[in-house]
Amino acid sequence: MPVGPTTRRRQLGADLRRLRESKGLTLEEAGARVGISKATLSRYETKEGTVKWPVVDALCREYGASEAERLALVELAKGAKIQGWWRSLADPIPESMNLMLTLEDEVVREDHYACMYVPGLLQTRAYAEAVHRASEVECPEREVQHMVDIRMKRQELLDRDEPPRIWCVIDEAALRRQVGGREVMREQLGHLLALAERPHVTIQVLPFSKGAHAAAVGSFAILRGPTPDLDVVYVDLLSGGLFMEKRPELERYRLAFEYLSAQALDLESSTDIVHRISKES
C-alpha cells in the first residue's frame, strides 16, 4: 500500500528520534551539531509540522545513518507535504474528521468496536443518512448530504488493489437498533453480509449473552500504521471524537480489542446471527 503524507511525516519523526537516541545525543546536542534549536529538533521528532529535507539529510549524517537509510528519510521529508483528496472539497469539514481522513487514507489495518451504530466504513448510504440526521437534529439537509458524501468516499479504500485489513467487532445492540426504519436496516444488514465475504474484511458479532465486557464505555477504532509506533486510537465522543497515540493508551485499547474479538462469535456464527436479525427486521 502506498505511504501517504501523514504517515510519511510520522514515520520520519519516529526514525529521527530513534537514530538520535541510538547515538546517545540529547535534543540540544544534536540540534547544535546541525545549527538548529532544541525546540526545532523536537518538532521534527514529534511527527507534526513542516520539515526541510536538507536538515534531515544533515541529521542523518550526524547520526551515522547508513546511506540507504539517509536517502529513505530524505525522501520521506520531501513527500511529507502531499495533500489528500479531501483537501480539495468545496465545503469545510470538522478538524477531527480531517485527521481521521488523513490517517485512514494511510492505514494498513483498522480494528473497530461498535456498540451504537454499524462502523462508518460498512454503512449503506441510507443508513449513514439516518445516523447523521439522528446525531445532528438541527443539521441542514445540505450538510447531511455533504457528510454522507465524505463517508461514501471514505469507503473507496475497501476497493483498492491493496486494501487495508478491516476487522470489526459489532455489538448485537447495533445490529438490532432500528436506524432509518425496517427497509434501511434490511439493506444495511444485507450489505454487512456481502462485505463479510471479502477476504480483507472480518466481521464478528458480540452477542447480548456475553453480558458485561471490556469496552462497555463506548465505540473505538484502532488505526494501524506500517509500524506499531504509528498506531492511533480514535474514541467516539459526543463532541466529535478523541485521538490517542501514547503507548499506554494504545496498549490498553489493543488489549481491549483482543479481548472483545475473543469474546465475540466466530465468523460463521456471526454471519448466522446477522441473517437471523435481518429476517426479524
mmCIF file of C-alpha atoms in Angstrom:
data_model
loop_
_atom_site.group_PDB
_atom_site.id
_atom_site.type_symbol
_atom_site.label_atom_id
_atom_site.label_comp_id
_atom_site.label_asym_id
_atom_site.label_seq_id
_atom_site.Cartn_x
_atom_site.Cartn_y
_atom_site.Cartn_z
ATOM 1 C CA MET A 1 0.000 0.000 0.000
ATOM 2 C CA PRO A 2 1.341 3.487 -0.850
ATOM 3 C CA VAL A 3 2.538 5.512 2.124
ATOM 4 C CA GLY A 4 0.585 8.771 2.488
ATOM 5 C CA PRO A 5 1.711 12.212 3.656
ATOM 6 C CA THR A 6 0.861 11.993 7.334
ATOM 7 C CA THR A 7 2.348 8.530 7.678
ATOM 8 C CA ARG A 8 5.495 9.806 5.961
ATOM 9 C CA ARG A 9 5.746 12.660 8.448
ATOM 10 C CA ARG A 10 5.068 10.479 11.466
ATOM 11 C CA GLN A 11 7.484 7.784 10.295
ATOM 12 C CA LEU A 12 10.140 10.430 9.743
ATOM 13 C CA GLY A 13 9.731 11.792 13.276
ATOM 14 C CA ALA A 14 9.897 8.341 14.835
ATOM 15 C CA ASP A 15 13.011 7.387 12.857
ATOM 16 C CA LEU A 16 14.852 10.634 13.616
ATOM 17 C CA ARG A 17 14.244 10.179 17.317
ATOM 18 C CA ARG A 18 15.398 6.548 17.173
ATOM 19 C CA LEU A 19 18.625 7.496 15.374
ATOM 20 C CA ARG A 20 19.387 10.323 17.819
ATOM 21 C CA GLU A 21 18.796 8.159 20.877
ATOM 22 C CA SER A 22 20.914 5.341 19.450
ATOM 23 C CA LYS A 23 23.732 7.885 19.127
ATOM 24 C CA GLY A 24 23.264 8.923 22.778
ATOM 25 C CA LEU A 25 22.632 12.590 21.953
ATOM 26 C CA THR A 26 20.240 14.996 23.664
ATOM 27 C CA LEU A 27 17.955 17.222 21.600
ATOM 28 C CA GLU A 28 20.152 20.202 22.427
ATOM 29 C CA GLU A 29 23.381 18.430 21.471
ATOM 30 C CA ALA A 30 22.025 17.061 18.198
ATOM 31 C CA GLY A 31 20.453 20.372 17.225
ATOM 32 C CA ALA A 32 23.688 22.276 17.859
ATOM 33 C CA ARG A 33 25.574 19.965 15.510
ATOM 34 C CA VAL A 34 23.382 20.905 12.536
ATOM 35 C CA GLY A 35 22.620 24.510 13.513
ATOM 36 C CA ILE A 36 19.015 24.237 14.720
ATOM 37 C CA SER A 37 17.483 24.820 18.139
ATOM 38 C CA LYS A 38 16.374 22.186 20.609
ATOM 39 C CA ALA A 39 12.751 23.258 20.033
ATOM 40 C CA THR A 40 13.066 22.889 16.266
ATOM 41 C CA LEU A 41 14.552 19.412 16.511
ATOM 42 C CA SER A 42 11.855 18.421 18.992
ATOM 43 C CA ARG A 43 9.247 19.499 16.431
ATOM 44 C CA TYR A 44 10.941 17.356 13.788
ATOM 45 C CA GLU A 45 10.634 14.350 16.097
ATOM 46 C CA THR A 46 7.064 14.925 17.276
ATOM 47 C CA LYS A 47 5.535 13.957 13.912
ATOM 48 C CA GLU A 48 3.897 17.332 13.260
ATOM 49 C CA GLY A 49 4.678 20.426 11.226
ATOM 50 C CA THR A 50 6.826 21.031 8.180
ATOM 51 C CA VAL A 51 10.385 19.806 7.745
ATOM 52 C CA LYS A 52 13.283 20.794 5.490
ATOM 53 C CA TRP A 53 14.949 17.886 3.766
ATOM 54 C CA PRO A 54 18.494 19.383 3.924
ATOM 55 C CA VAL A 55 18.157 19.441 7.730
ATOM 56 C CA VAL A 56 17.009 15.819 7.713
ATOM 57 C CA ASP A 57 19.972 14.971 5.497
ATOM 58 C CA ALA A 58 22.379 16.703 7.895
ATOM 59 C CA LEU A 59 20.873 14.982 10.926
ATOM 60 C CA CYS A 60 21.207 11.576 9.298
ATOM 61 C CA ARG A 61 24.875 12.241 8.580
ATOM 62 C CA GLU A 62 25.480 13.327 12.188
ATOM 63 C CA TYR A 63 23.705 10.237 13.485
ATOM 64 C CA GLY A 64 25.797 7.933 11.317
ATOM 65 C CA ALA A 65 22.793 6.573 9.407
ATOM 66 C CA SER A 66 23.530 4.219 6.541
ATOM 67 C CA GLU A 67 23.410 5.623 3.015
ATOM 68 C CA ALA A 68 20.210 3.723 2.251
ATOM 69 C CA GLU A 69 18.508 4.933 5.439
ATOM 70 C CA ARG A 70 19.624 8.533 4.881
ATOM 71 C CA LEU A 71 18.225 8.557 1.335
ATOM 72 C CA ALA A 72 14.983 6.947 2.503
ATOM 73 C CA LEU A 73 14.447 9.554 5.239
ATOM 74 C CA VAL A 74 15.208 12.417 2.854
ATOM 75 C CA GLU A 75 12.551 11.031 0.506
ATOM 76 C CA LEU A 76 10.104 10.870 3.423
ATOM 77 C CA ALA A 77 10.837 14.524 4.163
ATOM 78 C CA LYS A 78 10.299 15.524 0.530
ATOM 79 C CA GLY A 79 6.991 13.654 0.340
ATOM 80 C CA ALA A 80 5.512 14.899 3.605
ATOM 81 C CA LYS A 81 3.715 17.881 2.018
ATOM 82 C CA ILE A 82 1.483 15.929 -0.366
ATOM 83 C CA GLN A 83 -2.201 16.526 0.413
ATOM 84 C CA GLY A 84 -5.099 14.054 0.445
ATOM 85 C CA TRP A 85 -8.204 14.087 -1.780
ATOM 86 C CA TRP A 86 -10.421 15.755 0.864
ATOM 87 C CA ARG A 87 -8.345 18.960 0.813
ATOM 88 C CA SER A 88 -9.991 19.924 -2.478
ATOM 89 C CA LEU A 89 -13.564 19.703 -1.151
ATOM 90 C CA ALA A 90 -15.563 22.914 -1.563
ATOM 91 C CA ASP A 91 -17.290 22.658 1.824
ATOM 92 C CA PRO A 92 -15.221 22.616 5.028
ATOM 93 C CA ILE A 93 -15.084 19.558 7.260
ATOM 94 C CA PRO A 94 -14.574 19.303 11.040
ATOM 95 C CA GLU A 95 -10.928 19.231 12.106
ATOM 96 C CA SER A 96 -11.394 15.848 13.813
ATOM 97 C CA MET A 97 -12.688 14.400 10.547
ATOM 98 C CA ASN A 98 -9.759 15.915 8.673
ATOM 99 C CA LEU A 99 -7.375 13.964 10.901
ATOM 100 C CA MET A 100 -9.459 10.803 10.599
ATOM 101 C CA LEU A 101 -9.440 11.017 6.798
ATOM 102 C CA THR A 102 -5.714 11.666 6.752
ATOM 103 C CA LEU A 103 -4.921 8.689 8.973
ATOM 104 C CA GLU A 104 -7.459 6.387 7.363
ATOM 105 C CA ASP A 105 -6.087 7.110 3.897
ATOM 106 C CA GLU A 106 -2.805 5.571 5.029
ATOM 107 C CA VAL A 107 -3.683 2.693 7.350
ATOM 108 C CA VAL A 108 -2.690 -0.901 6.763
ATOM 109 C CA ARG A 109 -5.355 -2.168 9.153
ATOM 110 C CA GLU A 110 -8.338 -0.864 11.113
ATOM 111 C CA ASP A 111 -9.816 -2.543 14.181
ATOM 112 C CA HIS A 112 -13.306 -1.317 15.103
ATOM 113 C CA TYR A 113 -15.505 -1.979 18.093
ATOM 114 C CA ALA A 114 -19.018 -0.632 17.501
ATOM 115 C CA CYS A 115 -21.696 -0.584 20.185
ATOM 116 C CA MET A 116 -24.103 2.080 18.877
ATOM 117 C CA TYR A 117 -24.044 2.001 15.071
ATOM 118 C CA VAL A 118 -22.528 -0.091 12.303
ATOM 119 C CA PRO A 119 -18.987 1.257 11.616
ATOM 120 C CA GLY A 120 -18.924 4.063 9.054
ATOM 121 C CA LEU A 121 -16.822 2.113 6.550
ATOM 122 C CA LEU A 122 -19.533 -0.558 6.407
ATOM 123 C CA GLN A 123 -22.600 1.694 6.213
ATOM 124 C CA THR A 124 -25.003 1.989 3.289
ATOM 125 C CA ARG A 125 -25.858 5.491 2.152
ATOM 126 C CA ALA A 126 -29.419 5.330 3.522
ATOM 127 C CA TYR A 127 -28.174 4.103 6.905
ATOM 128 C CA ALA A 128 -25.483 6.805 7.031
ATOM 129 C CA GLU A 129 -28.067 9.499 6.247
ATOM 130 C CA ALA A 130 -30.288 8.268 9.068
ATOM 131 C CA VAL A 131 -27.346 8.243 11.507
ATOM 132 C CA HIS A 132 -26.381 11.831 10.637
ATOM 133 C CA ARG A 133 -29.952 13.095 10.899
ATOM 134 C CA ALA A 134 -30.318 11.465 14.316
ATOM 135 C CA SER A 135 -26.956 12.722 15.583
ATOM 136 C CA GLU A 136 -27.384 16.312 14.355
ATOM 137 C CA VAL A 137 -31.062 17.124 14.844
ATOM 138 C CA GLU A 138 -30.824 20.704 13.571
ATOM 139 C CA CYS A 139 -28.330 19.946 10.796
ATOM 140 C CA PRO A 140 -29.384 21.346 7.368
ATOM 141 C CA GLU A 141 -30.042 18.693 4.739
ATOM 142 C CA ARG A 142 -27.248 20.064 2.551
ATOM 143 C CA GLU A 143 -24.767 19.455 5.359
ATOM 144 C CA VAL A 144 -26.133 15.959 5.978
ATOM 145 C CA GLN A 145 -25.570 15.078 2.331
ATOM 146 C CA HIS A 146 -22.078 16.616 2.414
ATOM 147 C CA MET A 147 -21.062 14.489 5.398
ATOM 148 C CA VAL A 148 -22.583 11.349 3.876
ATOM 149 C CA ASP A 149 -20.777 12.030 0.580
ATOM 150 C CA ILE A 150 -17.499 12.082 2.521
ATOM 151 C CA ARG A 151 -18.373 8.819 4.281
ATOM 152 C CA MET A 152 -19.129 7.154 0.944
ATOM 153 C CA LYS A 153 -15.842 8.477 -0.453
ATOM 154 C CA ARG A 154 -14.014 7.036 2.558
ATOM 155 C CA GLN A 155 -15.343 3.614 1.696
ATOM 156 C CA GLU A 156 -13.444 3.592 -1.591
ATOM 157 C CA LEU A 157 -10.399 2.355 0.327
ATOM 158 C CA LEU A 158 -12.192 -1.013 0.540
ATOM 159 C CA ASP A 159 -11.908 -1.313 -3.242
ATOM 160 C CA ARG A 160 -8.212 -0.522 -3.575
ATOM 161 C CA ASP A 161 -5.919 -3.026 -5.258
ATOM 162 C CA GLU A 162 -4.272 -3.468 -1.850
ATOM 163 C CA PRO A 163 -6.987 -2.532 0.664
ATOM 164 C CA PRO A 164 -6.286 -2.313 4.393
ATOM 165 C CA ARG A 165 -7.427 -5.149 6.630
ATOM 166 C CA ILE A 166 -10.725 -4.197 8.288
ATOM 167 C CA TRP A 167 -11.669 -6.080 11.464
ATOM 168 C CA CYS A 168 -14.956 -5.140 13.125
ATOM 169 C CA VAL A 169 -16.500 -6.407 16.339
ATOM 170 C CA ILE A 170 -20.103 -5.198 16.345
ATOM 171 C CA ASP A 171 -22.296 -5.363 19.422
ATOM 172 C CA GLU A 172 -25.612 -7.096 18.844
ATOM 173 C CA ALA A 173 -27.356 -3.919 20.006
ATOM 174 C CA ALA A 174 -26.013 -2.008 16.985
ATOM 175 C CA LEU A 175 -27.496 -4.620 14.646
ATOM 176 C CA ARG A 176 -30.898 -4.630 16.325
ATOM 177 C CA ARG A 177 -31.217 -0.848 16.681
ATOM 178 C CA GLN A 178 -33.739 0.344 14.067
ATOM 179 C CA VAL A 179 -31.904 3.099 12.196
ATOM 180 C CA GLY A 180 -33.913 4.639 9.358
ATOM 181 C CA GLY A 181 -36.677 2.041 9.504
ATOM 182 C CA ARG A 182 -37.098 -1.611 8.507
ATOM 183 C CA GLU A 183 -36.128 -1.319 4.844
ATOM 184 C CA VAL A 184 -32.992 0.657 5.630
ATOM 185 C CA MET A 185 -31.981 -1.936 8.237
ATOM 186 C CA ARG A 186 -32.597 -4.882 5.912
ATOM 187 C CA GLU A 187 -30.419 -3.232 3.276
ATOM 188 C CA GLN A 188 -27.730 -2.460 5.845
ATOM 189 C CA LEU A 189 -27.627 -5.990 7.230
ATOM 190 C CA GLY A 190 -27.507 -7.421 3.718
ATOM 191 C CA HIS A 191 -24.611 -5.081 2.959
ATOM 192 C CA LEU A 192 -22.757 -6.383 6.026
ATOM 193 C CA LEU A 193 -23.195 -9.958 4.849
ATOM 194 C CA ALA A 194 -21.832 -9.075 1.416
ATOM 195 C CA LEU A 195 -18.815 -7.266 2.891
ATOM 196 C CA ALA A 196 -18.095 -10.195 5.205
ATOM 197 C CA GLU A 197 -17.370 -12.306 2.133
ATOM 198 C CA ARG A 198 -14.426 -10.110 1.169
ATOM 199 C CA PRO A 199 -11.058 -11.604 2.174
ATOM 200 C CA HIS A 200 -9.816 -8.371 3.796
ATOM 201 C CA VAL A 201 -12.966 -7.730 5.877
ATOM 202 C CA THR A 202 -13.662 -9.580 9.129
ATOM 203 C CA ILE A 203 -16.968 -9.058 10.920
ATOM 204 C CA GLN A 204 -17.700 -10.542 14.332
ATOM 205 C CA VAL A 205 -20.817 -10.068 16.448
ATOM 206 C CA LEU A 206 -20.624 -9.637 20.224
ATOM 207 C CA PRO A 207 -23.943 -11.137 21.431
ATOM 208 C CA PHE A 208 -26.060 -9.986 24.344
ATOM 209 C CA SER A 209 -25.360 -13.328 26.022
ATOM 210 C CA LYS A 210 -21.769 -12.254 26.771
ATOM 211 C CA GLY A 211 -23.019 -9.663 29.256
ATOM 212 C CA ALA A 212 -20.573 -7.041 30.575
ATOM 213 C CA HIS A 213 -17.267 -6.735 28.747
ATOM 214 C CA ALA A 214 -14.015 -4.796 28.483
ATOM 215 C CA ALA A 215 -15.231 -1.927 26.303
ATOM 216 C CA ALA A 216 -18.556 -1.057 27.878
ATOM 217 C CA VAL A 217 -17.537 2.619 27.773
ATOM 218 C CA GLY A 218 -18.181 3.013 24.042
ATOM 219 C CA SER A 219 -17.089 2.533 20.451
ATOM 220 C CA PHE A 220 -13.489 2.931 19.321
ATOM 221 C CA ALA A 221 -11.195 2.258 16.382
ATOM 222 C CA ILE A 222 -7.501 1.420 16.214
ATOM 223 C CA LEU A 223 -5.941 2.854 13.064
ATOM 224 C CA ARG A 224 -2.817 0.802 12.477
ATOM 225 C CA GLY A 225 0.155 2.162 10.563
ATOM 226 C CA PRO A 226 3.042 0.333 8.867
ATOM 227 C CA THR A 227 4.743 0.026 12.280
ATOM 228 C CA PRO A 228 3.166 -0.175 15.779
ATOM 229 C CA ASP A 229 4.573 3.211 16.851
ATOM 230 C CA LEU A 230 2.391 4.837 14.165
ATOM 231 C CA ASP A 231 -0.869 3.400 15.507
ATOM 232 C CA VAL A 232 -3.600 5.813 16.647
ATOM 233 C CA VAL A 233 -6.769 5.133 18.654
ATOM 234 C CA TYR A 234 -9.979 7.006 17.868
ATOM 235 C CA VAL A 235 -12.709 7.080 20.522
ATOM 236 C CA ASP A 236 -16.224 8.288 19.764
ATOM 237 C CA LEU A 237 -17.396 11.200 21.922
ATOM 238 C CA LEU A 238 -20.468 13.390 21.871
ATOM 239 C CA SER A 239 -18.266 16.340 20.918
ATOM 240 C CA GLY A 240 -16.810 14.545 17.906
ATOM 241 C CA GLY A 241 -14.047 12.184 18.941
ATOM 242 C CA LEU A 242 -10.682 11.823 20.653
ATOM 243 C CA PHE A 243 -7.387 10.660 19.125
ATOM 244 C CA MET A 244 -4.773 8.975 21.311
ATOM 245 C CA GLU A 245 -1.286 7.731 20.456
ATOM 246 C CA LYS A 246 0.585 7.396 23.753
ATOM 247 C CA ARG A 247 1.949 3.915 24.337
ATOM 248 C CA PRO A 248 -0.114 3.082 27.495
ATOM 249 C CA GLU A 249 -3.316 4.210 25.749
ATOM 250 C CA LEU A 250 -2.548 2.203 22.637
ATOM 251 C CA GLU A 251 -1.764 -0.893 24.656
ATOM 252 C CA ARG A 252 -4.987 -0.563 26.648
ATOM 253 C CA TYR A 253 -7.129 -0.441 23.516
ATOM 254 C CA ARG A 254 -5.163 -3.154 21.711
ATOM 255 C CA LEU A 255 -5.776 -5.476 24.647
ATOM 256 C CA ALA A 256 -9.438 -4.456 24.823
ATOM 257 C CA PHE A 257 -9.920 -5.261 21.151
ATOM 258 C CA GLU A 258 -8.182 -8.622 21.508
ATOM 259 C CA TYR A 259 -10.474 -9.435 24.423
ATOM 260 C CA LEU A 260 -13.596 -8.331 22.546
ATOM 261 C CA SER A 261 -12.627 -10.356 19.496
ATOM 262 C CA ALA A 262 -12.081 -13.420 21.699
ATOM 263 C CA GLN A 263 -15.482 -12.894 23.372
ATOM 264 C CA ALA A 264 -17.330 -12.346 20.082
ATOM 265 C CA LEU A 265 -18.843 -15.096 17.959
ATOM 266 C CA ASP A 266 -16.724 -16.804 15.330
ATOM 267 C CA LEU A 267 -17.158 -15.763 11.692
ATOM 268 C CA GLU A 268 -19.731 -18.409 10.768
ATOM 269 C CA SER A 269 -21.833 -17.824 13.876
ATOM 270 C CA SER A 270 -21.604 -14.052 13.336
ATOM 271 C CA THR A 271 -22.932 -14.443 9.794
ATOM 272 C CA ASP A 272 -25.753 -16.627 11.101
ATOM 273 C CA ILE A 273 -26.892 -14.070 13.671
ATOM 274 C CA VAL A 274 -26.813 -11.222 11.114
ATOM 275 C CA HIS A 275 -29.001 -13.401 8.826
ATOM 276 C CA ARG A 276 -31.375 -14.071 11.703
ATOM 277 C CA ILE A 277 -31.677 -10.438 12.741
ATOM 278 C CA SER A 278 -32.231 -9.454 9.108
ATOM 279 C CA LYS A 279 -35.187 -11.820 8.849
ATOM 280 C CA GLU A 280 -36.637 -10.436 12.083
ATOM 281 C CA SER A 281 -36.337 -6.814 10.937
#
